[in-house]
Tab-separated table of C-alpha atoms in Angstrom:
chain	number	residue	atom	x	y	z
A	85	MET	CA	-28.197	-15.666	-28.265
A	86	ILE	CA	-27.380	-13.042	-25.664
A	87	HIS	CA	-24.349	-13.180	-23.461
A	88	TYR	CA	-25.011	-11.830	-19.979
A	89	TYR	CA	-22.038	-11.013	-17.706
A	90	VAL	CA	-22.688	-10.491	-14.062
A	91	HIS	CA	-20.392	-9.143	-11.340
A	92	GLY	CA	-20.280	-11.628	-8.468
A	93	ARG	CA	-19.798	-9.559	-5.353
A	94	GLY	CA	-22.889	-9.750	-3.099
A	95	GLN	CA	-26.423	-10.843	-4.178
A	96	GLY	CA	-27.700	-7.677	-5.762
A	97	HIS	CA	-26.227	-8.046	-9.221
A	98	ALA	CA	-27.431	-11.648	-9.496
A	99	THR	CA	-30.905	-10.905	-8.154
A	100	ARG	CA	-31.347	-8.071	-10.663
A	101	THR	CA	-30.091	-10.238	-13.485
A	102	ALA	CA	-32.432	-13.146	-12.658
A	103	ALA	CA	-35.366	-10.907	-12.953
A	104	ILE	CA	-34.203	-9.338	-16.220
A	105	VAL	CA	-33.350	-12.824	-17.752
A	106	GLU	CA	-36.836	-13.987	-16.981
A	107	VAL	CA	-38.347	-11.298	-19.101
A	108	LEU	CA	-35.817	-11.724	-21.921
A	109	GLN	CA	-36.579	-15.407	-22.085
A	110	GLU	CA	-40.372	-14.687	-22.137
A	111	ALA	CA	-39.634	-12.439	-25.080
A	112	GLY	CA	-38.076	-15.378	-26.881
A	113	HIS	CA	-34.389	-14.645	-26.268
A	114	GLU	CA	-31.760	-17.393	-25.427
A	115	VAL	CA	-29.392	-16.126	-22.622
A	116	ARG	CA	-26.076	-17.516	-21.594
A	117	ILE	CA	-25.147	-16.151	-18.101
A	118	PHE	CA	-21.476	-15.602	-17.076
A	119	VAL	CA	-21.607	-15.007	-13.323
A	120	GLY	CA	-19.180	-14.430	-10.482
A	121	HIS	CA	-18.964	-16.376	-7.212
A	122	ASP	CA	-21.518	-14.912	-4.954
A	123	GLY	CA	-24.179	-14.858	-7.555
A	124	GLN	CA	-23.860	-18.382	-8.837
A	125	GLY	CA	-26.358	-19.906	-6.480
A	126	THR	CA	-29.121	-17.678	-7.813
A	127	PHE	CA	-29.043	-19.410	-11.199
A	128	GLY	CA	-29.036	-23.071	-10.059
A	129	GLY	CA	-31.950	-24.031	-12.331
A	130	HIS	CA	-30.647	-22.266	-15.378
A	131	ARG	CA	-29.056	-24.493	-17.929
A	132	LEU	CA	-26.815	-21.906	-19.532
A	133	VAL	CA	-24.486	-20.766	-16.791
A	134	VAL	CA	-20.760	-20.288	-16.832
A	135	ALA	CA	-18.794	-19.435	-13.661
A	136	ILE	CA	-16.334	-16.606	-13.967
A	137	ASP	CA	-13.915	-14.800	-11.646
A	138	SER	CA	-15.287	-11.299	-10.903
A	139	LEU	CA	-12.624	-8.494	-10.661
A	140	PRO	CA	-11.846	-7.480	-6.990
A	141	PRO	CA	-13.007	-4.137	-5.734
A	142	GLY	CA	-9.435	-2.675	-5.447
A	143	ILE	CA	-6.264	-2.803	-7.398
A	144	THR	CA	-4.340	-6.014	-6.513
A	145	ALA	CA	-1.139	-7.643	-7.636
A	146	GLY	CA	-3.093	-10.225	-9.685
A	147	LEU	CA	-5.528	-7.856	-11.375
A	148	LEU	CA	-3.868	-7.426	-14.712
A	149	PRO	CA	-3.397	-11.269	-15.337
A	150	LEU	CA	-7.090	-11.790	-14.194
A	151	VAL	CA	-8.282	-9.114	-16.590
A	152	ALA	CA	-6.215	-10.654	-19.471
A	153	ARG	CA	-7.490	-14.100	-18.692
A	154	ARG	CA	-11.119	-12.990	-18.411
A	155	MET	CA	-10.870	-10.910	-21.698
A	156	GLY	CA	-9.311	-13.847	-23.592
A	157	ALA	CA	-12.105	-16.174	-22.502
A	158	ALA	CA	-14.907	-13.732	-23.159
A	159	VAL	CA	-13.517	-12.871	-26.697
A	160	ALA	CA	-13.241	-16.571	-27.481
A	161	ALA	CA	-16.895	-17.317	-26.297
A	162	MET	CA	-18.194	-14.303	-28.336
A	163	ARG	CA	-16.275	-15.443	-31.512
A	164	ARG	CA	-17.491	-18.986	-31.009
A	165	GLU	CA	-21.196	-18.247	-30.457
A	166	ARG	CA	-21.516	-14.795	-32.037
A	167	PRO	CA	-24.137	-13.284	-29.633
A	168	GLY	CA	-26.443	-10.639	-31.104
A	169	VAL	CA	-25.758	-8.507	-28.014
A	170	VAL	CA	-23.822	-8.603	-24.763
A	171	ILE	CA	-25.221	-7.338	-21.503
A	172	SER	CA	-23.038	-6.582	-18.535
A	173	ASP	CA	-24.154	-5.981	-14.952
A	174	GLY	CA	-20.999	-4.496	-13.461
A	175	ASP	CA	-18.520	-6.761	-15.166
A	176	GLY	CA	-15.858	-4.846	-17.098
A	177	PRO	CA	-14.211	-7.692	-19.075
A	178	GLY	CA	-17.535	-8.601	-20.562
A	179	VAL	CA	-17.954	-5.006	-21.867
A	180	TRP	CA	-14.421	-4.667	-23.142
A	181	ALA	CA	-14.497	-8.092	-24.963
A	182	ALA	CA	-17.760	-6.916	-26.648
A	183	ALA	CA	-16.004	-3.811	-27.871
A	184	ALA	CA	-13.069	-5.944	-29.037
A	185	THR	CA	-15.213	-8.120	-31.118
A	186	GLY	CA	-17.657	-5.413	-32.341
A	187	THR	CA	-20.546	-6.769	-30.562
A	188	PRO	CA	-23.235	-4.292	-29.356
A	189	CYS	CA	-23.138	-4.037	-25.585
A	190	VAL	CA	-25.518	-2.704	-22.965
A	191	ALA	CA	-24.268	-1.911	-19.544
A	192	VAL	CA	-26.767	-2.085	-16.646
A	193	ALA	CA	-26.092	-1.493	-12.988
A	194	HIS	CA	-26.945	0.660	-9.979
A	195	GLY	CA	-23.382	1.960	-10.167
A	196	LEU	CA	-24.163	3.745	-13.427
A	197	SER	CA	-26.237	6.102	-11.508
A	198	PHE	CA	-23.030	7.755	-10.260
A	199	SER	CA	-21.119	7.609	-13.623
A	200	HIS	CA	-23.924	8.397	-16.021
A	201	CYS	CA	-26.540	10.453	-14.056
A	202	HIS	CA	-26.471	13.929	-12.475
A	203	PRO	CA	-26.186	13.964	-8.616
A	204	PRO	CA	-29.430	14.838	-6.711
A	205	ASP	CA	-29.467	17.940	-4.646
A	206	LEU	CA	-29.729	16.179	-1.351
A	207	ALA	CA	-27.907	16.453	2.017
A	208	GLY	CA	-24.697	14.287	2.202
A	209	ILE	CA	-24.273	14.228	-1.631
A	210	THR	CA	-21.687	16.560	-3.298
A	211	PRO	CA	-20.632	16.379	-6.970
A	212	ALA	CA	-17.105	15.450	-5.984
A	213	LEU	CA	-18.296	12.369	-4.088
A	214	TRP	CA	-20.785	11.406	-6.836
A	215	ARG	CA	-17.997	11.650	-9.439
A	216	ARG	CA	-15.485	9.696	-7.329
A	217	GLU	CA	-17.960	6.732	-6.916
A	218	GLY	CA	-18.776	6.889	-10.646
A	219	ARG	CA	-15.213	6.183	-11.620
A	220	LYS	CA	-15.569	2.471	-11.190
A	221	ALA	CA	-18.782	2.178	-13.051
A	222	ARG	CA	-17.448	4.403	-15.837
A	223	TRP	CA	-14.413	2.193	-16.231
A	224	ALA	CA	-16.521	-1.087	-16.130
A	225	ALA	CA	-18.885	0.359	-18.754
A	226	ALA	CA	-16.275	1.752	-21.097
A	227	GLY	CA	-17.200	0.687	-24.612
A	228	SER	CA	-20.811	0.018	-23.976
A	229	ARG	CA	-23.284	1.442	-26.619
A	230	ARG	CA	-26.072	1.959	-24.226
A	231	GLN	CA	-26.302	2.259	-20.484
A	232	ILE	CA	-29.304	1.485	-18.067
A	233	ALA	CA	-28.829	3.111	-14.539
A	234	VAL	CA	-31.040	1.272	-12.080
A	235	ASN	CA	-32.024	3.225	-9.035
A	236	PHE	CA	-34.618	3.298	-6.237
A	237	ALA	CA	-34.942	7.022	-6.614
A	238	PRO	CA	-35.405	9.018	-9.835
A	239	LEU	CA	-32.364	10.579	-11.477
A	240	ALA	CA	-31.546	12.552	-14.584
A	241	ALA	CA	-29.285	10.936	-17.134
A	242	ARG	CA	-26.260	12.846	-18.430
A	243	SER	CA	-26.533	11.698	-22.124
A	244	ALA	CA	-28.937	10.355	-24.654
A	245	THR	CA	-27.284	6.922	-24.562
A	246	THR	CA	-28.353	6.485	-20.948
A	247	LEU	CA	-31.709	5.474	-19.583
A	248	VAL	CA	-32.792	5.421	-15.902
A	249	ALA	CA	-35.035	2.627	-14.689
A	250	ARG	CA	-36.455	1.423	-11.468
A	251	PRO	CA	-35.383	-2.074	-10.251
A	252	ARG	CA	-37.461	-5.104	-11.096
A	253	LEU	CA	-38.267	-7.548	-8.286
A	254	GLY	CA	-38.165	-11.227	-8.535
A	255	ALA	CA	-41.403	-13.077	-9.270
A	256	THR	CA	-42.131	-13.923	-5.610
A	257	LEU	CA	-41.713	-10.424	-4.314
A	258	ARG	CA	-43.656	-9.014	-7.336
A	259	ALA	CA	-46.660	-11.079	-6.301
A	260	ARG	CA	-46.208	-9.958	-2.703
A	261	ALA	CA	-45.888	-6.368	-3.633
A	262	LYS	CA	-49.393	-6.442	-5.304
A	263	ALA	CA	-51.059	-7.486	-2.033
A	264	SER	CA	-53.019	-4.807	-0.344
A	265	HIS	CA	-51.966	-5.645	3.258
A	266	ARG	CA	-48.713	-7.337	4.371
A	267	ILE	CA	-48.908	-10.065	7.034
A	268	VAL	CA	-46.459	-8.736	9.529
A	269	HIS	CA	-44.531	-10.994	11.974
A	270	GLU	CA	-42.194	-9.915	14.758
A	271	ASP	CA	-38.936	-10.602	13.064
A	272	ILE	CA	-36.274	-7.998	12.326
A	273	VAL	CA	-34.704	-9.363	9.178
A	274	CYS	CA	-30.991	-8.720	8.782
A	275	TYR	CA	-28.517	-9.137	5.975
A	276	PHE	CA	-24.913	-7.877	5.912
A	277	ARG	CA	-23.045	-8.406	2.672
A	278	ASP	CA	-19.695	-8.433	4.386
A	279	ASP	CA	-20.882	-10.311	7.508
A	280	ASN	CA	-19.923	-7.256	9.455
A	281	GLY	CA	-23.067	-6.598	11.449
A	282	GLU	CA	-22.163	-8.123	14.848
A	283	ALA	CA	-22.430	-4.898	16.855
A	284	VAL	CA	-25.832	-4.063	15.380
A	285	LEU	CA	-27.043	-7.558	15.968
A	286	ARG	CA	-26.061	-7.439	19.627
A	287	ARG	CA	-27.885	-4.074	19.971
A	288	LEU	CA	-30.985	-5.414	18.439
A	289	VAL	CA	-30.927	-8.483	20.736
A	290	ALA	CA	-30.301	-6.248	23.752
A	291	LEU	CA	-33.466	-4.282	22.769
A	292	GLY	CA	-35.409	-7.544	23.023
A	293	GLU	CA	-35.980	-7.921	19.299
A	294	ARG	CA	-36.446	-11.228	17.500
A	295	VAL	CA	-33.655	-11.256	14.869
A	296	HIS	CA	-33.598	-13.311	11.726
A	297	LEU	CA	-30.177	-13.068	10.025
A	298	PHE	CA	-29.486	-14.281	6.482
A	299	SER	CA	-25.859	-15.298	6.222
A	300	ARG	CA	-23.613	-18.214	5.150
A	301	ALA	CA	-21.341	-17.512	8.162
A	302	ARG	CA	-21.920	-18.523	11.797
A	303	SER	CA	-22.778	-15.465	14.014
A	304	PRO	CA	-21.092	-14.967	17.320
A	305	VAL	CA	-24.313	-13.415	18.636
A	306	ALA	CA	-26.567	-15.686	20.617
A	307	ASN	CA	-30.325	-15.877	20.423
A	308	ILE	CA	-30.774	-15.099	16.741
A	309	ARG	CA	-32.028	-17.202	13.956
A	310	ILE	CA	-29.756	-17.799	10.997
A	311	SER	CA	-30.694	-18.901	7.537
A	312	PRO	CA	-28.612	-19.120	4.312
A	313	PRO	CA	-29.393	-16.325	1.804
A	314	ASP	CA	-31.667	-18.435	-0.373
A	315	PRO	CA	-33.699	-16.155	-2.630
A	316	GLU	CA	-37.156	-17.698	-1.916
A	317	SER	CA	-36.768	-17.983	1.864
A	318	PHE	CA	-35.390	-14.491	2.019
A	319	ALA	CA	-38.425	-13.155	0.035
A	320	ASP	CA	-40.793	-14.932	2.399
A	321	ALA	CA	-39.003	-13.404	5.425
A	322	LEU	CA	-38.905	-10.040	3.869
A	323	TYR	CA	-42.588	-9.947	3.181
A	324	THR	CA	-43.518	-10.704	6.791
A	325	ALA	CA	-40.777	-8.607	8.474
A	326	LYS	CA	-41.753	-5.973	10.783
A	327	ALA	CA	-38.564	-4.090	9.785
A	328	VAL	CA	-35.215	-4.738	8.006
A	329	VAL	CA	-31.777	-3.718	9.333
A	330	SER	CA	-29.118	-4.396	6.672
A	331	SER	CA	-26.246	-3.282	4.454
A	332	ALA	CA	-27.251	-0.453	2.143
A	333	GLY	CA	-27.264	-2.381	-1.070
A	334	SER	CA	-29.487	-0.824	-3.733
A	335	GLN	CA	-31.437	-4.042	-4.535
A	336	LEU	CA	-32.487	-4.730	-0.900
A	337	ILE	CA	-33.361	-1.021	-0.419
A	338	SER	CA	-35.584	-1.345	-3.584
A	339	GLU	CA	-37.255	-4.536	-2.274
A	340	CYS	CA	-38.046	-2.891	1.033
A	341	LEU	CA	-39.534	0.188	-0.747
A	342	ALA	CA	-41.612	-2.086	-3.114
A	343	LEU	CA	-43.138	-3.876	-0.097
A	344	ALA	CA	-43.193	-0.713	2.223
A	345	VAL	CA	-41.208	-2.497	4.779
A	346	PRO	CA	-39.546	-0.087	7.257
A	347	HIS	CA	-35.789	-0.173	6.518
A	348	TYR	CA	-32.671	1.012	8.362
A	349	ALA	CA	-29.840	0.775	5.916
A	350	LEU	CA	-26.123	0.831	7.062
A	351	TYR	CA	-22.873	1.600	5.208
A	352	ARG	CA	-19.306	0.779	6.209
A	353	GLY	CA	-17.210	3.911	6.549
A	354	ASP	CA	-15.090	3.189	3.568
A	355	ASP	CA	-17.976	2.118	1.158
A	356	LEU	CA	-18.788	5.270	-0.699
A	357	GLU	CA	-21.592	3.676	-2.868
A	358	GLN	CA	-23.509	2.506	0.148
A	359	ARG	CA	-22.899	5.781	1.833
A	360	LEU	CA	-24.414	7.571	-1.088
A	361	ASN	CA	-27.302	5.081	-1.101
A	362	VAL	CA	-28.166	6.052	2.449
A	363	ALA	CA	-27.901	9.701	1.629
A	364	MET	CA	-30.404	9.238	-1.258
A	365	LEU	CA	-32.631	7.140	0.973
A	366	ARG	CA	-32.697	9.573	3.819
A	367	GLY	CA	-32.561	12.763	1.740
A	368	SER	CA	-35.570	11.632	-0.349
A	369	GLY	CA	-37.528	10.775	2.753
A	370	LEU	CA	-37.730	7.148	1.664
A	371	GLY	CA	-36.036	5.489	4.743
A	372	ALA	CA	-33.595	5.641	7.523
A	373	GLY	CA	-29.945	4.706	7.986
A	374	GLY	CA	-26.441	5.590	8.907
A	375	ALA	CA	-22.853	4.510	9.346
A	376	LEU	CA	-22.315	1.035	10.638
A	377	GLU	CA	-19.602	2.041	12.895
A	378	SER	CA	-21.574	4.813	14.682
A	379	THR	CA	-25.101	3.436	14.800
A	380	SER	CA	-26.157	3.410	18.397
A	381	THR	CA	-28.806	1.474	20.447
A	382	HIS	CA	-30.644	4.887	20.586
A	383	ASP	CA	-30.702	5.136	16.810
A	384	LEU	CA	-32.070	1.608	16.372
A	385	ARG	CA	-34.605	2.227	19.148
A	386	SER	CA	-35.922	5.357	17.630
A	387	PHE	CA	-36.169	3.734	14.272
A	388	LEU	CA	-38.155	0.851	15.544
A	389	GLU	CA	-40.421	3.104	17.630
A	390	GLN	CA	-41.327	4.915	14.457
A	391	ARG	CA	-41.790	1.894	12.222
A	392	SER	CA	-45.530	1.921	12.820
A	393	ARG	CA	-45.668	4.582	10.242
A	394	GLY	CA	-44.712	2.002	7.635
A	395	GLY	CA	-42.287	2.438	4.835
A	396	ALA	CA	-42.198	4.596	1.806
A	397	ARG	CA	-42.890	3.267	-1.714
A	398	LEU	CA	-40.591	2.658	-4.716
A	399	TRP	CA	-40.922	5.422	-7.393
A	400	CYS	CA	-43.024	4.676	-10.421
A	401	GLY	CA	-40.425	4.803	-13.221
A	402	ARG	CA	-40.018	2.305	-16.032
A	403	ASP	CA	-39.123	-1.252	-15.014
A	404	VAL	CA	-35.479	-2.168	-15.909
A	405	ALA	CA	-36.440	-5.387	-17.534
A	406	GLU	CA	-38.902	-3.738	-19.812
A	407	VAL	CA	-36.406	-1.175	-20.779
A	408	MET	CA	-33.737	-3.817	-21.358
A	409	VAL	CA	-36.008	-5.839	-23.858
A	410	GLU	CA	-36.610	-2.682	-25.909
A	411	VAL	CA	-32.950	-1.836	-26.015
A	412	VAL	CA	-31.806	-5.382	-26.768
A	413	GLU	CA	-34.348	-5.773	-29.578
A	414	GLN	CA	-32.706	-2.879	-31.392
A	415	TRP	CA	-29.903	-5.302	-32.258
A	416	VAL	CA	-31.315	-8.861	-31.954
């Protein structure tokens, strides 16, 4: 038995986990998934799912009681089922409970790029900013025996306990990525993790673009198509999109690179992780992007005019799921 803890903010953690769990199960491992709110819909067909409360991104008044409650529940579950290994994608209490019970633990996340890898020499990235963003991931991974940093660009690990891997796509997108030619429609596919893309959506509509927004919230912008963020329908839309304009989450960046879909990635001014993602994306020549608050109609028009060049491709590193199976089977 493997216990797999998944941070529940946004879709990226759950999307990555679903692809890894698929490979673990194919290798004969039973996996119980403990997942936070936003990711729970991804595992609707999985029989071993436990809902948990993810820790908030900042320090709040209720943080310590939440950590204590989560730690207590995790320790109890581990003592009851005695998993051979614990995996945590961005969930601190899962890692800390594993350390408390002496259970081997693997931390896996895009955030480990900042805490466990050297910063690349690219414009917009300084060691100070890189270390600052890495604090959260280092804290959440404290006590893990191995770390797998997942990134859409190659990085160098800081220590022998850390491996760097490229993201694994879901089954639908993997099949699509193998196709020699994409069937391109006229939709601009949009997804904003925090439902904060209104100004960008208005600019795209003003440019005469056909916008397909994936969101659970109603948009105040007229003349756009809105769909709930269902993984299968999103994969279909992504494959046929003429371009993607979205938040700069690492998983979606990776999916666009795997499909060679032109991508304009946006970060909120106070979101350092996504700011660094855009710096890696632009500095590596893999895509375009900028700050959500300052992106203009001119920026979007220029991006769309250049989209005929196509998108760049994901680097050919080792697949995170394959790396995970190798690491897990050292203990299970």
